[in-house]
């Protein structure tokens, strides 16, 4: 993200915050290092401006928060929140949906591998 694009987005973000009745809350940065690396990977400078990283973080946190609230609204009809609620919300964004499915499949594979490893380790210790 270029500095001018970041400045334009920051000004629109500030005007959006100014339009609301609440002052923007100060919170501890959560993903600054990770976002810096991601921004560099997508073509930004290796050390982007802190204001740019903070803006991108605000956008990410707002998106995740909104998505979680929407998923929670869907989940309350059933009484519990499920992964499928999130998949339902991103169903029209195919790259995101496919990436989420890929990560969920990978998580399941890792879980099975850990389980198999634990079983093998238990057999080895019981033989001793």
Short mmCIF file of N, CA and C in Angstrom, two decimals:
data_model
loop_
_atom_site.label_atom_id
_atom_site.label_comp_id
_atom_site.label_asym_id
_atom_site.label_seq_id
_atom_site.Cartn_x
_atom_site.Cartn_y
_atom_site.Cartn_z
N UNK A 1 0.85 -1.16 0.00
CA UNK A 1 0.00 0.00 0.00
C UNK A 1 0.91 1.22 0.00
N UNK A 2 0.66 2.12 -0.91
CA UNK A 2 1.51 3.30 -0.97
C UNK A 2 1.14 4.27 0.13
N UNK A 3 2.07 5.19 0.40
CA UNK A 3 1.83 6.14 1.49
C UNK A 3 0.65 7.06 1.19
N UNK A 4 0.47 7.46 -0.10
CA UNK A 4 -0.67 8.31 -0.43
C UNK A 4 -1.98 7.56 -0.27
N UNK A 5 -1.99 6.27 -0.65
CA UNK A 5 -3.20 5.48 -0.47
C UNK A 5 -3.50 5.31 1.01
N UNK A 6 -2.46 5.12 1.80
CA UNK A 6 -2.64 4.98 3.24
C UNK A 6 -3.17 6.28 3.84
N UNK A 7 -2.64 7.41 3.36
CA UNK A 7 -3.10 8.70 3.88
C UNK A 7 -4.56 8.94 3.51
N UNK A 8 -4.95 8.57 2.29
CA UNK A 8 -6.34 8.75 1.87
C UNK A 8 -7.25 7.85 2.69
N UNK A 9 -6.84 6.61 2.89
CA UNK A 9 -7.64 5.69 3.68
C UNK A 9 -7.71 6.15 5.13
N UNK A 10 -6.60 6.70 5.63
CA UNK A 10 -6.59 7.19 7.02
C UNK A 10 -7.55 8.35 7.18
N UNK A 11 -7.58 9.25 6.19
CA UNK A 11 -8.48 10.39 6.31
C UNK A 11 -9.92 9.95 6.24
N UNK A 12 -10.24 8.93 5.39
CA UNK A 12 -11.61 8.44 5.34
C UNK A 12 -11.95 7.70 6.62
N UNK A 13 -10.95 6.98 7.18
CA UNK A 13 -11.16 6.28 8.43
C UNK A 13 -11.39 7.27 9.57
N UNK A 14 -10.62 8.37 9.56
CA UNK A 14 -10.78 9.39 10.59
C UNK A 14 -12.14 10.06 10.48
N UNK A 15 -12.57 10.33 9.24
CA UNK A 15 -13.87 10.98 9.08
C UNK A 15 -14.98 10.04 9.50
N UNK A 16 -14.81 8.74 9.24
CA UNK A 16 -15.78 7.75 9.67
C UNK A 16 -15.85 7.71 11.19
N UNK A 17 -14.68 7.75 11.84
CA UNK A 17 -14.63 7.73 13.30
C UNK A 17 -15.20 9.03 13.87
N UNK A 18 -14.93 10.14 13.19
CA UNK A 18 -15.43 11.42 13.67
C UNK A 18 -16.94 11.48 13.56
N UNK A 19 -17.51 10.78 12.56
CA UNK A 19 -18.94 10.78 12.37
C UNK A 19 -19.65 9.96 13.43
N UNK A 20 -18.99 9.04 14.06
CA UNK A 20 -19.63 8.24 15.10
C UNK A 20 -19.64 9.01 16.41
N UNK A 21 -20.48 8.55 17.31
CA UNK A 21 -20.63 9.25 18.59
C UNK A 21 -19.51 8.91 19.57
N UNK A 22 -18.76 7.84 19.28
CA UNK A 22 -17.70 7.43 20.19
C UNK A 22 -16.35 7.84 19.64
N UNK A 23 -15.44 8.15 20.55
CA UNK A 23 -14.07 8.42 20.14
C UNK A 23 -13.38 7.09 19.88
N UNK A 24 -12.47 7.04 18.90
CA UNK A 24 -11.78 5.77 18.66
C UNK A 24 -11.00 5.34 19.89
N UNK A 25 -11.12 4.06 20.20
CA UNK A 25 -10.46 3.55 21.40
C UNK A 25 -9.00 3.27 21.12
N UNK A 26 -8.18 3.49 22.11
CA UNK A 26 -6.76 3.15 22.01
C UNK A 26 -6.61 1.73 22.52
N UNK A 27 -6.02 0.90 21.71
CA UNK A 27 -5.81 -0.47 22.12
C UNK A 27 -4.39 -0.90 21.77
N UNK A 28 -3.97 -1.95 22.38
CA UNK A 28 -2.63 -2.46 22.16
C UNK A 28 -2.55 -3.06 20.75
N UNK A 29 -1.47 -2.76 20.03
CA UNK A 29 -1.32 -3.36 18.70
C UNK A 29 -1.26 -4.89 18.80
N UNK A 30 -2.00 -5.55 17.92
CA UNK A 30 -2.07 -7.01 17.98
C UNK A 30 -1.23 -7.70 16.92
N UNK A 31 -1.25 -7.18 15.71
CA UNK A 31 -0.67 -7.89 14.58
C UNK A 31 0.37 -7.07 13.82
N UNK A 32 1.02 -6.12 14.47
CA UNK A 32 1.89 -5.20 13.76
C UNK A 32 3.01 -5.92 13.00
N UNK A 33 3.74 -6.80 13.65
CA UNK A 33 4.86 -7.50 12.99
C UNK A 33 4.36 -8.36 11.84
N UNK A 34 3.28 -9.11 12.08
CA UNK A 34 2.75 -9.98 11.04
C UNK A 34 2.28 -9.17 9.84
N UNK A 35 1.61 -8.06 10.10
CA UNK A 35 1.12 -7.21 9.01
C UNK A 35 2.28 -6.58 8.23
N UNK A 36 3.33 -6.19 8.93
CA UNK A 36 4.50 -5.65 8.24
C UNK A 36 5.06 -6.67 7.27
N UNK A 37 5.16 -7.92 7.71
CA UNK A 37 5.69 -8.98 6.85
C UNK A 37 4.74 -9.24 5.68
N UNK A 38 3.45 -9.25 5.94
CA UNK A 38 2.48 -9.48 4.88
C UNK A 38 2.51 -8.33 3.87
N UNK A 39 2.59 -7.11 4.36
CA UNK A 39 2.63 -5.95 3.47
C UNK A 39 3.88 -6.01 2.60
N UNK A 40 4.99 -6.39 3.17
CA UNK A 40 6.23 -6.52 2.40
C UNK A 40 6.08 -7.62 1.34
N UNK A 41 5.45 -8.70 1.73
CA UNK A 41 5.23 -9.80 0.80
C UNK A 41 4.33 -9.42 -0.37
N UNK A 42 3.45 -8.45 -0.14
CA UNK A 42 2.56 -7.98 -1.20
C UNK A 42 3.09 -6.75 -1.92
N UNK A 43 4.37 -6.42 -1.68
CA UNK A 43 5.00 -5.38 -2.48
C UNK A 43 5.26 -4.05 -1.80
N UNK A 44 4.93 -3.90 -0.54
CA UNK A 44 5.22 -2.65 0.15
C UNK A 44 6.70 -2.64 0.56
N UNK A 45 7.12 -1.56 1.16
CA UNK A 45 8.50 -1.45 1.63
C UNK A 45 8.73 -2.45 2.77
N UNK A 46 10.00 -2.77 2.99
CA UNK A 46 10.32 -3.73 4.04
C UNK A 46 9.92 -3.19 5.41
N UNK A 47 10.10 -1.90 5.62
CA UNK A 47 9.69 -1.26 6.87
C UNK A 47 8.68 -0.18 6.55
N UNK A 48 7.39 -0.52 6.44
CA UNK A 48 6.38 0.48 6.12
C UNK A 48 6.18 1.45 7.28
N UNK A 49 5.57 2.57 6.96
CA UNK A 49 5.30 3.57 7.99
C UNK A 49 4.44 2.96 9.11
N UNK A 50 4.72 3.30 10.35
CA UNK A 50 3.91 2.78 11.46
C UNK A 50 2.43 3.16 11.33
N UNK A 51 2.18 4.35 10.77
CA UNK A 51 0.79 4.79 10.59
C UNK A 51 0.07 3.89 9.59
N UNK A 52 0.78 3.46 8.55
CA UNK A 52 0.19 2.59 7.56
C UNK A 52 -0.14 1.23 8.16
N UNK A 53 0.80 0.70 8.93
CA UNK A 53 0.58 -0.59 9.57
C UNK A 53 -0.59 -0.49 10.56
N UNK A 54 -0.65 0.59 11.30
CA UNK A 54 -1.74 0.78 12.26
C UNK A 54 -3.08 0.87 11.55
N UNK A 55 -3.11 1.53 10.40
CA UNK A 55 -4.35 1.64 9.63
C UNK A 55 -4.79 0.28 9.13
N UNK A 56 -3.87 -0.47 8.55
CA UNK A 56 -4.20 -1.81 8.05
C UNK A 56 -4.69 -2.68 9.20
N UNK A 57 -4.04 -2.57 10.35
CA UNK A 57 -4.47 -3.34 11.51
C UNK A 57 -5.88 -2.95 11.93
N UNK A 58 -6.18 -1.68 11.93
CA UNK A 58 -7.54 -1.23 12.27
C UNK A 58 -8.57 -1.83 11.31
N UNK A 59 -8.23 -1.85 10.04
CA UNK A 59 -9.14 -2.41 9.04
C UNK A 59 -9.34 -3.91 9.27
N UNK A 60 -8.25 -4.62 9.53
CA UNK A 60 -8.32 -6.06 9.76
C UNK A 60 -9.14 -6.36 11.01
N UNK A 61 -8.87 -5.66 12.09
CA UNK A 61 -9.59 -5.90 13.35
C UNK A 61 -11.07 -5.59 13.17
N UNK A 62 -11.39 -4.52 12.47
CA UNK A 62 -12.79 -4.17 12.23
C UNK A 62 -13.48 -5.26 11.40
N UNK A 63 -12.80 -5.76 10.37
CA UNK A 63 -13.38 -6.80 9.51
C UNK A 63 -13.63 -8.08 10.32
N UNK A 64 -12.65 -8.50 11.09
CA UNK A 64 -12.80 -9.73 11.87
C UNK A 64 -13.90 -9.58 12.92
N UNK A 65 -13.95 -8.42 13.54
CA UNK A 65 -14.99 -8.16 14.55
C UNK A 65 -16.38 -8.20 13.93
N UNK A 66 -16.54 -7.52 12.79
CA UNK A 66 -17.84 -7.52 12.11
C UNK A 66 -18.24 -8.93 11.68
N UNK A 67 -17.30 -9.67 11.12
CA UNK A 67 -17.57 -11.03 10.67
C UNK A 67 -17.98 -11.91 11.85
N UNK A 68 -17.29 -11.74 12.97
CA UNK A 68 -17.60 -12.53 14.16
C UNK A 68 -18.99 -12.19 14.70
N UNK A 69 -19.33 -10.91 14.72
CA UNK A 69 -20.66 -10.52 15.19
C UNK A 69 -21.76 -11.10 14.29
N UNK A 70 -21.54 -11.06 12.98
CA UNK A 70 -22.52 -11.62 12.04
C UNK A 70 -22.64 -13.13 12.23
N UNK A 71 -21.52 -13.80 12.41
CA UNK A 71 -21.55 -15.25 12.62
C UNK A 71 -22.26 -15.58 13.94
N UNK A 72 -22.04 -14.74 14.93
CA UNK A 72 -22.69 -14.96 16.21
C UNK A 72 -24.21 -14.80 16.09
N UNK A 73 -24.65 -13.84 15.27
CA UNK A 73 -26.09 -13.67 15.05
C UNK A 73 -26.68 -14.92 14.40
N UNK A 74 -25.95 -15.49 13.45
CA UNK A 74 -26.43 -16.71 12.80
C UNK A 74 -26.42 -17.86 13.79
N UNK A 75 -25.38 -17.94 14.60
CA UNK A 75 -25.23 -19.04 15.55
C UNK A 75 -26.24 -19.02 16.69
N UNK A 76 -26.72 -17.84 17.05
CA UNK A 76 -27.67 -17.77 18.16
C UNK A 76 -29.00 -18.43 17.82
N UNK A 77 -29.31 -18.54 16.53
CA UNK A 77 -30.54 -19.23 16.14
C UNK A 77 -30.48 -20.70 16.52
N UNK A 78 -29.28 -21.28 16.47
CA UNK A 78 -29.06 -22.67 16.83
C UNK A 78 -28.66 -22.81 18.30
N UNK A 79 -28.16 -21.74 18.86
CA UNK A 79 -27.71 -21.80 20.24
C UNK A 79 -26.22 -21.95 20.40
N UNK A 80 -25.48 -22.08 19.28
CA UNK A 80 -24.03 -22.19 19.37
C UNK A 80 -23.38 -21.73 18.07
N UNK A 81 -22.16 -21.29 18.20
CA UNK A 81 -21.40 -20.78 17.07
C UNK A 81 -20.56 -21.90 16.48
N UNK A 82 -20.63 -22.06 15.15
CA UNK A 82 -19.89 -23.11 14.47
C UNK A 82 -18.99 -22.51 13.39
N UNK A 83 -18.00 -23.26 12.97
CA UNK A 83 -17.12 -22.85 11.88
C UNK A 83 -17.95 -22.63 10.62
N UNK A 84 -18.98 -23.45 10.43
CA UNK A 84 -19.84 -23.33 9.25
C UNK A 84 -20.52 -21.97 9.16
N UNK A 85 -20.74 -21.31 10.29
CA UNK A 85 -21.32 -19.97 10.28
C UNK A 85 -20.40 -18.99 9.57
N UNK A 86 -19.10 -19.12 9.81
CA UNK A 86 -18.13 -18.26 9.14
C UNK A 86 -18.03 -18.61 7.65
N UNK A 87 -18.03 -19.90 7.35
CA UNK A 87 -17.96 -20.32 5.96
C UNK A 87 -19.18 -19.83 5.18
N UNK A 88 -20.33 -19.83 5.83
CA UNK A 88 -21.54 -19.32 5.20
C UNK A 88 -21.40 -17.84 4.86
N UNK A 89 -20.81 -17.08 5.75
CA UNK A 89 -20.67 -15.65 5.53
C UNK A 89 -19.71 -15.30 4.40
N UNK A 90 -18.72 -16.14 4.18
CA UNK A 90 -17.75 -15.84 3.12
C UNK A 90 -17.99 -16.68 1.87
N UNK A 91 -19.15 -17.30 1.77
CA UNK A 91 -19.43 -18.22 0.67
C UNK A 91 -19.32 -17.58 -0.71
N UNK A 92 -19.56 -16.29 -0.82
CA UNK A 92 -19.51 -15.62 -2.13
C UNK A 92 -18.10 -15.15 -2.50
N UNK A 93 -17.19 -15.18 -1.55
CA UNK A 93 -15.80 -14.81 -1.81
C UNK A 93 -15.00 -16.10 -1.96
N UNK A 94 -14.98 -16.63 -3.18
CA UNK A 94 -14.42 -17.96 -3.42
C UNK A 94 -12.96 -18.12 -3.01
N UNK A 95 -12.07 -17.14 -3.29
CA UNK A 95 -10.69 -17.34 -2.83
C UNK A 95 -10.58 -17.47 -1.31
N UNK A 96 -11.34 -16.66 -0.59
CA UNK A 96 -11.32 -16.75 0.87
C UNK A 96 -11.91 -18.07 1.34
N UNK A 97 -13.01 -18.45 0.73
CA UNK A 97 -13.68 -19.70 1.11
C UNK A 97 -12.77 -20.90 0.86
N UNK A 98 -12.13 -20.93 -0.30
CA UNK A 98 -11.23 -22.04 -0.62
C UNK A 98 -10.04 -22.08 0.32
N UNK A 99 -9.49 -20.91 0.66
CA UNK A 99 -8.35 -20.87 1.59
C UNK A 99 -8.77 -21.35 2.98
N UNK A 100 -9.94 -20.95 3.43
CA UNK A 100 -10.43 -21.41 4.73
C UNK A 100 -10.61 -22.92 4.75
N UNK A 101 -11.18 -23.46 3.67
CA UNK A 101 -11.36 -24.91 3.60
C UNK A 101 -10.02 -25.63 3.60
N UNK A 102 -9.06 -25.06 2.87
CA UNK A 102 -7.72 -25.65 2.83
C UNK A 102 -7.09 -25.66 4.22
N UNK A 103 -7.20 -24.54 4.93
CA UNK A 103 -6.62 -24.46 6.27
C UNK A 103 -7.34 -25.39 7.25
N UNK A 104 -8.64 -25.52 7.12
CA UNK A 104 -9.38 -26.43 7.99
C UNK A 104 -8.99 -27.88 7.72
N UNK A 105 -8.79 -28.22 6.45
CA UNK A 105 -8.35 -29.58 6.11
C UNK A 105 -6.95 -29.84 6.66
N UNK A 106 -6.08 -28.84 6.55
CA UNK A 106 -4.72 -28.97 7.08
C UNK A 106 -4.75 -29.13 8.60
N UNK A 107 -5.63 -28.40 9.25
CA UNK A 107 -5.76 -28.51 10.70
C UNK A 107 -6.19 -29.92 11.10
N UNK A 108 -7.11 -30.48 10.33
CA UNK A 108 -7.58 -31.83 10.61
C UNK A 108 -6.47 -32.85 10.39
N UNK A 109 -5.68 -32.68 9.33
CA UNK A 109 -4.55 -33.57 9.08
C UNK A 109 -3.53 -33.52 10.22
N UNK A 110 -3.23 -32.31 10.69
CA UNK A 110 -2.29 -32.16 11.80
C UNK A 110 -2.83 -32.81 13.06
N UNK A 111 -4.12 -32.67 13.30
CA UNK A 111 -4.74 -33.27 14.47
C UNK A 111 -4.62 -34.80 14.41
N UNK A 112 -4.87 -35.37 13.23
CA UNK A 112 -4.76 -36.82 13.07
C UNK A 112 -3.31 -37.29 13.23
N UNK A 113 -2.36 -36.50 12.69
CA UNK A 113 -0.95 -36.86 12.81
C UNK A 113 -0.50 -36.82 14.26
N UNK A 114 -0.93 -35.81 15.01
CA UNK A 114 -0.57 -35.72 16.43
C UNK A 114 -1.16 -36.90 17.20
N UNK A 115 -2.40 -37.23 16.85
CA UNK A 115 -3.07 -38.35 17.52
C UNK A 115 -2.32 -39.65 17.25
N UNK A 116 -1.93 -39.87 16.01
CA UNK A 116 -1.18 -41.07 15.65
C UNK A 116 0.18 -41.08 16.33
N UNK A 117 0.83 -39.95 16.40
CA UNK A 117 2.13 -39.84 17.05
C UNK A 117 2.01 -40.14 18.54
N UNK A 118 0.97 -39.62 19.19
CA UNK A 118 0.76 -39.86 20.61
C UNK A 118 0.50 -41.34 20.88
N UNK A 119 -0.25 -41.99 20.01
CA UNK A 119 -0.54 -43.42 20.17
C UNK A 119 0.74 -44.22 20.03
N UNK A 120 1.57 -43.89 19.00
CA UNK A 120 2.83 -44.60 18.81
C UNK A 120 3.76 -44.40 20.01
N UNK A 121 3.80 -43.19 20.53
CA UNK A 121 4.65 -42.89 21.68
C UNK A 121 4.19 -43.66 22.90
N UNK A 122 2.87 -43.78 23.10
CA UNK A 122 2.33 -44.52 24.23
C UNK A 122 2.70 -46.01 24.12
N UNK A 123 2.65 -46.56 22.91
CA UNK A 123 3.02 -47.96 22.72
C UNK A 123 4.48 -48.19 23.05
N UNK A 124 5.34 -47.26 22.63
CA UNK A 124 6.77 -47.38 22.88
C UNK A 124 7.06 -47.34 24.38
N UNK A 125 6.44 -46.43 25.08
CA UNK A 125 6.69 -46.32 26.53
C UNK A 125 6.12 -47.52 27.27
N UNK A 126 5.02 -48.09 26.78
CA UNK A 126 4.46 -49.25 27.46
C UNK A 126 5.31 -50.51 27.23
N UNK A 127 6.06 -50.54 26.13
CA UNK A 127 6.94 -51.69 25.87
C UNK A 127 8.16 -51.68 26.77
N UNK A 128 8.55 -50.51 27.23
CA UNK A 128 9.74 -50.41 28.11
C UNK A 128 9.42 -50.92 29.45
#
